[in-house]
Amino acid sequence: MGSEEEPSQMRRALVDALAGAISGGISRTVTSPLDVIKIRFQVQLEPTTSWGVLRRDIYGPSKYTGLLQASKDILREEGLPGFWRGNVPALLMYMPYTAIQFTVLHKLKTFASGSSKTEDHLHLSPYLSYVSGAIAGCAATVGSYPFDLLRTILASQGEPKVYPDMRSAFVDIIKTRGVRGLYAGLTPTLVEIIPYAGLQFGSYDTFKRSMMAWNRYRYSHLNSGSEDDSVSSFQLFLCGFAAGTFSKAACHPLDVVKKRFQIEGLKRHPRYGARIESSTYKGMYHALKEIVAKEGFGGLYKGLFPSLVKSAPAGAVTFVAYEYISDWLESILM
């Protein structure tokens, strides 16, 4: 019996890993332009909105002051490829990230429910959905973090480039920061990812259960007692959209802190504003206090709008693509 179960478990893990990696790659590539703009906002010490001019007594003129203005600037100075700057390390980060995340998530839900069937996982309590999502997010973050760091550095540098490619950035980080430099900002990232992944997956399951209940109610009235609760592609998209928006809005300040740690002390062309010097922030809480003191509370939400514009469809695309790719792979491999 055990020898029959093992191949099945391995195939299930392969399905989850492949579906997670492919859906993550699709989502990341589609939303890369908004991710680049979000990162430029997050690492800019100067105000990122036109009404922030009151704080220009602390910093110089702002390079980016809005989503449209930033888009025009990047297009004019860097061309279309500028919107996909750092996308290769982003894919190298996000594909294993989503592969690990969905694999660990399915394993945890299988353990909690006693069944490997996806439909049985929806009967888990919301509490277990949130906890499973948080643990899966932590595992995925640790496994893919150096690529996240490289993605941030390449996406934030602009033109002229300080690092022509991922290899040169990697070598310079090792030379100036050591191996530990590849994990700069990991602590605030883990503090962020626990509530973020928990909220994202927990709320997605909650929204999906609510949608299924609505479908049962609707069909029972329209089709003389029928209880069809199948969820359409559009409904899955809405669930992913809502989960992405909710989780990102709640955790954005910690994402800003993470980005600051990731580029702290690294070279950047002066046209992009003040450089974040080494040891500017002594720790996560010190960084939060410093940002609020020098940039106001709005500093913690720099890049929130492009982040929401990106994260909502990114979450929707990821979940919908994962569901369909997973079903397709199951029909082939299981």
GROMACS .gro file of C-alpha atoms in nm:
model
  334
    1MET     CA    1   0.000   0.000   0.000
    2GLY     CA    2   0.282   0.238   0.098
    3SER     CA    3   0.466   0.183  -0.232
    4GLU     CA    4   0.148   0.281  -0.422
    5GLU     CA    5   0.091   0.594  -0.215
    6GLU     CA    6   0.448   0.724  -0.252
    7PRO     CA    7   0.441   0.771  -0.631
    8SER     CA    8   0.099   0.933  -0.597
    9GLN     CA    9   0.235   1.178  -0.339
   10MET     CA   10   0.534   1.253  -0.560
   11ARG     CA   11   0.308   1.316  -0.859
   12ARG     CA   12   0.088   1.541  -0.646
   13ALA     CA   13   0.392   1.741  -0.535
   14LEU     CA   14   0.508   1.764  -0.899
   15VAL     CA   15   0.166   1.892  -1.008
   16ASP     CA   16   0.165   2.157  -0.732
   17ALA     CA   17   0.523   2.265  -0.805
   18LEU     CA   18   0.476   2.288  -1.183
   19ALA     CA   19   0.138   2.461  -1.160
   20GLY     CA   20   0.275   2.705  -0.902
   21ALA     CA   21   0.587   2.784  -1.105
   22ILE     CA   22   0.400   2.835  -1.435
   23SER     CA   23   0.122   3.046  -1.281
   24GLY     CA   24   0.382   3.253  -1.094
   25GLY     CA   25   0.584   3.311  -1.411
   26ILE     CA   26   0.277   3.423  -1.607
   27SER     CA   27   0.161   3.656  -1.330
   28ARG     CA   28   0.505   3.811  -1.275
   29THR     CA   29   0.569   3.880  -1.644
   30VAL     CA   30   0.224   4.034  -1.703
   31THR     CA   31   0.252   4.269  -1.403
   32SER     CA   32   0.625   4.355  -1.425
   33PRO     CA   33   0.576   4.720  -1.542
   34LEU     CA   34   0.374   4.804  -1.231
   35ASP     CA   35   0.623   4.621  -1.012
   36VAL     CA   36   0.910   4.830  -1.151
   37ILE     CA   37   0.720   5.155  -1.081
   38LYS     CA   38   0.627   5.036  -0.732
   39ILE     CA   39   0.993   4.962  -0.649
   40ARG     CA   40   1.108   5.301  -0.784
   41PHE     CA   41   0.856   5.468  -0.551
   42GLN     CA   42   0.948   5.256  -0.249
   43VAL     CA   43   1.322   5.325  -0.266
   44GLN     CA   44   1.281   5.699  -0.338
   45LEU     CA   45   1.343   5.906  -0.025
   46GLU     CA   46   1.188   6.216  -0.181
   47PRO     CA   47   0.806   6.259  -0.189
   48THR     CA   48   0.629   6.041  -0.449
   49THR     CA   49   0.324   6.265  -0.487
   50SER     CA   50   0.291   6.626  -0.595
   51TRP     CA   51   0.125   6.719  -0.263
   52GLY     CA   52   0.436   6.600  -0.080
   53VAL     CA   53   0.627   6.919  -0.168
   54LEU     CA   54   0.599   7.035   0.194
   55ARG     CA   55   0.869   6.785   0.287
   56ARG     CA   56   1.114   6.895   0.019
   57ASP     CA   57   1.299   7.092   0.287
   58ILE     CA   58   1.447   6.756   0.389
   59TYR     CA   59   1.524   6.609   0.047
   60GLY     CA   60   1.580   6.746  -0.301
   61PRO     CA   61   1.342   6.743  -0.601
   62SER     CA   62   1.151   6.422  -0.663
   63LYS     CA   63   1.228   6.204  -0.963
   64TYR     CA   64   0.887   6.033  -0.960
   65THR     CA   65   0.566   6.203  -0.843
   66GLY     CA   66   0.286   5.980  -0.973
   67LEU     CA   67   0.200   5.666  -1.163
   68LEU     CA   68   0.144   5.837  -1.501
   69GLN     CA   69   0.447   6.065  -1.467
   70ALA     CA   70   0.670   5.772  -1.368
   71SER     CA   71   0.543   5.565  -1.662
   72LYS     CA   72   0.621   5.847  -1.907
   73ASP     CA   73   0.967   5.903  -1.756
   74ILE     CA   74   1.066   5.537  -1.768
   75LEU     CA   75   0.936   5.501  -2.125
   76ARG     CA   76   1.122   5.814  -2.241
   77GLU     CA   77   1.453   5.737  -2.066
   78GLU     CA   78   1.468   5.358  -2.079
   79GLY     CA   79   1.222   5.252  -2.349
   80LEU     CA   80   0.980   4.960  -2.316
   81PRO     CA   81   1.250   4.723  -2.180
   82GLY     CA   82   1.273   4.950  -1.875
   83PHE     CA   83   0.936   4.821  -1.757
   84TRP     CA   84   1.074   4.467  -1.748
   85ARG     CA   85   1.401   4.560  -1.575
   86GLY     CA   86   1.489   4.289  -1.324
   87ASN     CA   87   1.230   4.051  -1.469
   88VAL     CA   88   1.478   3.763  -1.515
   89PRO     CA   89   1.577   3.750  -1.145
   90ALA     CA   90   1.210   3.819  -1.066
   91LEU     CA   91   1.114   3.505  -1.259
   92LEU     CA   92   1.400   3.312  -1.099
   93MET     CA   93   1.260   3.428  -0.766
   94TYR     CA   94   0.887   3.409  -0.824
   95MET     CA   95   0.866   3.077  -1.008
   96PRO     CA   96   1.041   2.874  -0.734
   97TYR     CA   97   0.860   3.090  -0.477
   98THR     CA   98   0.515   2.998  -0.604
   99ALA     CA   99   0.624   2.638  -0.668
  100ILE     CA  100   0.741   2.597  -0.307
  101GLN     CA  101   0.443   2.793  -0.174
  102PHE     CA  102   0.171   2.589  -0.344
  103THR     CA  103   0.351   2.258  -0.277
  104VAL     CA  104   0.392   2.328   0.095
  105LEU     CA  105   0.038   2.470   0.113
  106HIS     CA  106  -0.114   2.156  -0.041
  107LYS     CA  107   0.092   1.933   0.190
  108LEU     CA  108  -0.022   2.123   0.499
  109LYS     CA  109  -0.386   2.118   0.392
  110THR     CA  110  -0.363   1.747   0.311
  111PHE     CA  111  -0.220   1.681   0.657
  112ALA     CA  112  -0.488   1.895   0.826
  113SER     CA  113  -0.783   1.751   0.630
  114GLY     CA  114  -0.661   1.394   0.597
  115SER     CA  115  -0.727   1.409   0.221
  116SER     CA  116  -0.523   1.515  -0.080
  117LYS     CA  117  -0.834   1.621  -0.275
  118THR     CA  118  -0.854   1.997  -0.333
  119GLU     CA  119  -1.232   2.003  -0.283
  120ASP     CA  120  -1.188   1.855   0.067
  121HIS     CA  121  -0.949   2.137   0.161
  122LEU     CA  122  -1.231   2.391   0.131
  123HIS     CA  123  -1.394   2.233   0.436
  124LEU     CA  124  -1.099   2.330   0.658
  125SER     CA  125  -1.162   2.601   0.914
  126PRO     CA  126  -1.059   2.955   0.806
  127TYR     CA  127  -0.803   2.951   1.089
  128LEU     CA  128  -0.620   2.653   0.934
  129SER     CA  129  -0.632   2.816   0.589
  130TYR     CA  130  -0.462   3.129   0.726
  131VAL     CA  131  -0.197   2.932   0.921
  132SER     CA  132  -0.120   2.705   0.623
  133GLY     CA  133  -0.080   3.007   0.396
  134ALA     CA  134   0.154   3.180   0.643
  135ILE     CA  135   0.382   2.875   0.684
  136ALA     CA  136   0.390   2.814   0.308
  137GLY     CA  137   0.481   3.180   0.250
  138CYS     CA  138   0.772   3.161   0.496
  139ALA     CA  139   0.913   2.846   0.334
  140ALA     CA  140   0.886   2.999  -0.013
  141THR     CA  141   1.047   3.328   0.097
  142VAL     CA  142   1.356   3.168   0.251
  143GLY     CA  143   1.402   2.943  -0.054
  144SER     CA  144   1.390   3.223  -0.312
  145TYR     CA  145   1.505   3.537  -0.128
  146PRO     CA  146   1.844   3.611  -0.299
  147PHE     CA  147   1.663   3.642  -0.635
  148ASP     CA  148   1.414   3.883  -0.475
  149LEU     CA  149   1.706   4.098  -0.360
  150LEU     CA  150   1.868   4.099  -0.706
  151ARG     CA  151   1.532   4.179  -0.869
  152THR     CA  152   1.488   4.484  -0.642
  153ILE     CA  153   1.838   4.614  -0.713
  154LEU     CA  154   1.810   4.580  -1.091
  155ALA     CA  155   1.455   4.721  -1.102
  156SER     CA  156   1.549   5.025  -0.891
  157GLN     CA  157   1.869   5.138  -1.063
  158GLY     CA  158   1.730   5.312  -1.374
  159GLU     CA  159   1.962   5.462  -1.641
  160PRO     CA  160   2.256   5.476  -1.672
  161LYS     CA  161   2.287   5.128  -1.525
  162VAL     CA  162   2.514   5.072  -1.230
  163TYR     CA  163   2.491   4.697  -1.279
  164PRO     CA  164   2.467   4.582  -1.643
  165ASP     CA  165   2.335   4.238  -1.549
  166MET     CA  166   2.240   4.008  -1.264
  167ARG     CA  167   2.588   3.857  -1.238
  168SER     CA  168   2.759   4.193  -1.181
  169ALA     CA  169   2.506   4.283  -0.910
  170PHE     CA  170   2.558   3.945  -0.744
  171VAL     CA  171   2.938   3.979  -0.746
  172ASP     CA  172   2.926   4.335  -0.606
  173ILE     CA  173   2.690   4.231  -0.323
  174ILE     CA  174   2.920   3.942  -0.227
  175LYS     CA  175   3.222   4.175  -0.241
  176THR     CA  176   3.069   4.462  -0.041
  177ARG     CA  177   2.831   4.282   0.194
  178GLY     CA  178   2.938   3.919   0.195
  179VAL     CA  179   2.702   3.622   0.165
  180ARG     CA  180   2.480   3.772   0.435
  181GLY     CA  181   2.417   4.060   0.196
  182LEU     CA  182   2.207   3.826  -0.020
  183TYR     CA  183   1.961   3.809   0.269
  184ALA     CA  184   1.950   4.182   0.354
  185GLY     CA  185   1.596   4.268   0.461
  186LEU     CA  186   1.499   3.904   0.526
  187THR     CA  187   1.369   3.977   0.878
  188PRO     CA  188   1.109   4.241   0.777
  189THR     CA  189   1.025   4.021   0.478
  190LEU     CA  190   0.941   3.725   0.702
  191VAL     CA  191   0.751   3.954   0.940
  192GLU     CA  192   0.559   4.080   0.636
  193ILE     CA  193   0.506   3.746   0.466
  194ILE     CA  194   0.343   3.575   0.766
  195PRO     CA  195   0.037   3.804   0.770
  196TYR     CA  196   0.054   3.865   0.392
  197ALA     CA  197   0.055   3.500   0.280
  198GLY     CA  198  -0.186   3.408   0.559
  199LEU     CA  199  -0.429   3.681   0.454
  200GLN     CA  200  -0.386   3.610   0.082
  201PHE     CA  201  -0.454   3.236   0.096
  202GLY     CA  202  -0.693   3.249   0.390
  203SER     CA  203  -0.905   3.523   0.237
  204TYR     CA  204  -0.895   3.351  -0.105
  205ASP     CA  205  -1.037   3.033   0.051
  206THR     CA  206  -1.293   3.241   0.241
  207PHE     CA  207  -1.402   3.430  -0.072
  208LYS     CA  208  -1.415   3.105  -0.271
  209ARG     CA  209  -1.632   2.934  -0.007
  210SER     CA  210  -1.862   3.236  -0.004
  211MET     CA  211  -1.885   3.226  -0.384
  212MET     CA  212  -1.971   2.855  -0.375
  213ALA     CA  213  -2.242   2.920  -0.114
  214TRP     CA  214  -2.381   3.200  -0.332
  215ASN     CA  215  -2.385   2.968  -0.634
  216ARG     CA  216  -2.572   2.700  -0.437
  217TYR     CA  217  -2.827   2.956  -0.322
  218ARG     CA  218  -2.865   3.103  -0.672
  219TYR     CA  219  -2.900   2.772  -0.857
  220SER     CA  220  -3.136   2.625  -0.599
  221HIS     CA  221  -3.380   2.910  -0.676
  222LEU     CA  222  -3.329   2.914  -1.052
  223ASN     CA  223  -3.308   2.542  -1.126
  224SER     CA  224  -3.571   2.385  -0.903
  225GLY     CA  225  -3.357   2.258  -0.621
  226SER     CA  226  -3.026   2.210  -0.806
  227GLU     CA  227  -2.723   2.267  -0.582
  228ASP     CA  228  -2.448   2.328  -0.835
  229ASP     CA  229  -2.172   2.522  -0.654
  230SER     CA  230  -1.900   2.512  -0.922
  231VAL     CA  231  -1.704   2.837  -0.945
  232SER     CA  232  -1.659   3.005  -1.284
  233SER     CA  233  -1.331   3.149  -1.417
  234PHE     CA  234  -1.459   3.501  -1.361
  235GLN     CA  235  -1.558   3.420  -1.001
  236LEU     CA  236  -1.213   3.271  -0.936
  237PHE     CA  237  -1.063   3.589  -1.081
  238LEU     CA  238  -1.276   3.802  -0.846
  239CYS     CA  239  -1.173   3.592  -0.545
  240GLY     CA  240  -0.805   3.624  -0.634
  241PHE     CA  241  -0.846   3.996  -0.706
  242ALA     CA  242  -1.007   4.060  -0.366
  243ALA     CA  243  -0.752   3.845  -0.181
  244GLY     CA  244  -0.458   4.021  -0.351
  245THR     CA  245  -0.595   4.369  -0.274
  246PHE     CA  246  -0.677   4.295   0.088
  247SER     CA  247  -0.347   4.129   0.178
  248LYS     CA  248  -0.124   4.382  -0.002
  249ALA     CA  249  -0.294   4.689   0.147
  250ALA     CA  250  -0.256   4.546   0.498
  251CYS     CA  251   0.115   4.464   0.467
  252HIS     CA  252   0.254   4.739   0.241
  253PRO     CA  253   0.458   4.933   0.505
  254LEU     CA  254   0.673   4.626   0.576
  255ASP     CA  255   0.734   4.585   0.204
  256VAL     CA  256   0.867   4.943   0.191
  257VAL     CA  257   1.104   4.867   0.481
  258LYS     CA  258   1.223   4.549   0.308
  259LYS     CA  259   1.305   4.738  -0.013
  260ARG     CA  260   1.502   5.001   0.182
  261PHE     CA  261   1.716   4.731   0.345
  262GLN     CA  262   1.772   4.560   0.011
  263ILE     CA  263   1.931   4.865  -0.156
  264GLU     CA  264   2.094   5.014   0.156
  265GLY     CA  265   2.451   5.119   0.076
  266LEU     CA  266   2.435   5.018  -0.290
  267LYS     CA  267   2.527   5.246  -0.581
  268ARG     CA  268   2.258   5.442  -0.764
  269HIS     CA  269   2.277   5.726  -1.016
  270PRO     CA  270   2.224   6.070  -0.849
  271ARG     CA  271   1.940   6.160  -1.087
  272TYR     CA  272   1.719   5.913  -0.895
  273GLY     CA  273   1.751   6.107  -0.571
  274ALA     CA  274   1.921   6.064  -0.235
  275ARG     CA  275   2.109   5.740  -0.182
  276ILE     CA  276   2.032   5.522   0.119
  277GLU     CA  277   2.370   5.497   0.291
  278SER     CA  278   2.497   5.190   0.473
  279SER     CA  279   2.369   5.148   0.830
  280THR     CA  280   2.097   5.409   0.778
  281TYR     CA  281   1.855   5.175   0.951
  282LYS     CA  282   1.958   4.981   1.262
  283GLY     CA  283   1.667   4.742   1.245
  284MET     CA  284   1.310   4.702   1.129
  285TYR     CA  285   1.151   4.915   1.401
  286HIS     CA  286   1.418   5.183   1.365
  287ALA     CA  287   1.352   5.191   0.990
  288LEU     CA  288   0.978   5.234   1.048
  289LYS     CA  289   1.043   5.524   1.291
  290GLU     CA  290   1.297   5.690   1.060
  291ILE     CA  291   1.066   5.675   0.759
  292VAL     CA  292   0.777   5.825   0.957
  293ALA     CA  293   1.002   6.095   1.111
  294LYS     CA  294   1.159   6.205   0.781
  295GLU     CA  295   0.892   6.123   0.522
  296GLY     CA  296   0.571   6.125   0.725
  297PHE     CA  297   0.326   5.835   0.753
  298GLY     CA  298   0.282   5.858   0.377
  299GLY     CA  299   0.640   5.732   0.344
  300LEU     CA  300   0.524   5.390   0.465
  301TYR     CA  301   0.276   5.376   0.178
  302LYS     CA  302   0.500   5.490  -0.107
  303GLY     CA  303   0.417   5.282  -0.412
  304LEU     CA  304   0.087   5.161  -0.262
  305PHE     CA  305  -0.125   5.259  -0.563
  306PRO     CA  306   0.088   5.082  -0.828
  307SER     CA  307   0.129   4.798  -0.579
  308LEU     CA  308  -0.248   4.755  -0.550
  309VAL     CA  309  -0.295   4.801  -0.923
  310LYS     CA  310  -0.037   4.525  -0.969
  311SER     CA  311  -0.114   4.292  -0.678
  312ALA     CA  312  -0.488   4.260  -0.732
  313PRO     CA  313  -0.463   4.133  -1.093
  314ALA     CA  314  -0.140   3.945  -1.005
  315GLY     CA  315  -0.321   3.755  -0.732
  316ALA     CA  316  -0.616   3.692  -0.961
  317VAL     CA  317  -0.396   3.570  -1.250
  318THR     CA  318  -0.189   3.349  -1.017
  319PHE     CA  319  -0.488   3.177  -0.856
  320VAL     CA  320  -0.685   3.130  -1.180
  321ALA     CA  321  -0.380   3.006  -1.372
  322TYR     CA  322  -0.288   2.773  -1.086
  323GLU     CA  323  -0.637   2.621  -1.066
  324TYR     CA  324  -0.655   2.553  -1.441
  325ILE     CA  325  -0.294   2.439  -1.487
  326SER     CA  326  -0.324   2.215  -1.181
  327ASP     CA  327  -0.642   2.053  -1.319
  328TRP     CA  328  -0.474   2.005  -1.658
  329LEU     CA  329  -0.160   1.849  -1.505
  330GLU     CA  330  -0.372   1.624  -1.284
  331SER     CA  331  -0.549   1.487  -1.593
  332ILE     CA  332  -0.209   1.404  -1.745
  333LEU     CA  333   0.001   1.292  -1.447
  334MET     CA  334  -0.235   1.165  -1.180
   0.00000   0.00000   0.00000
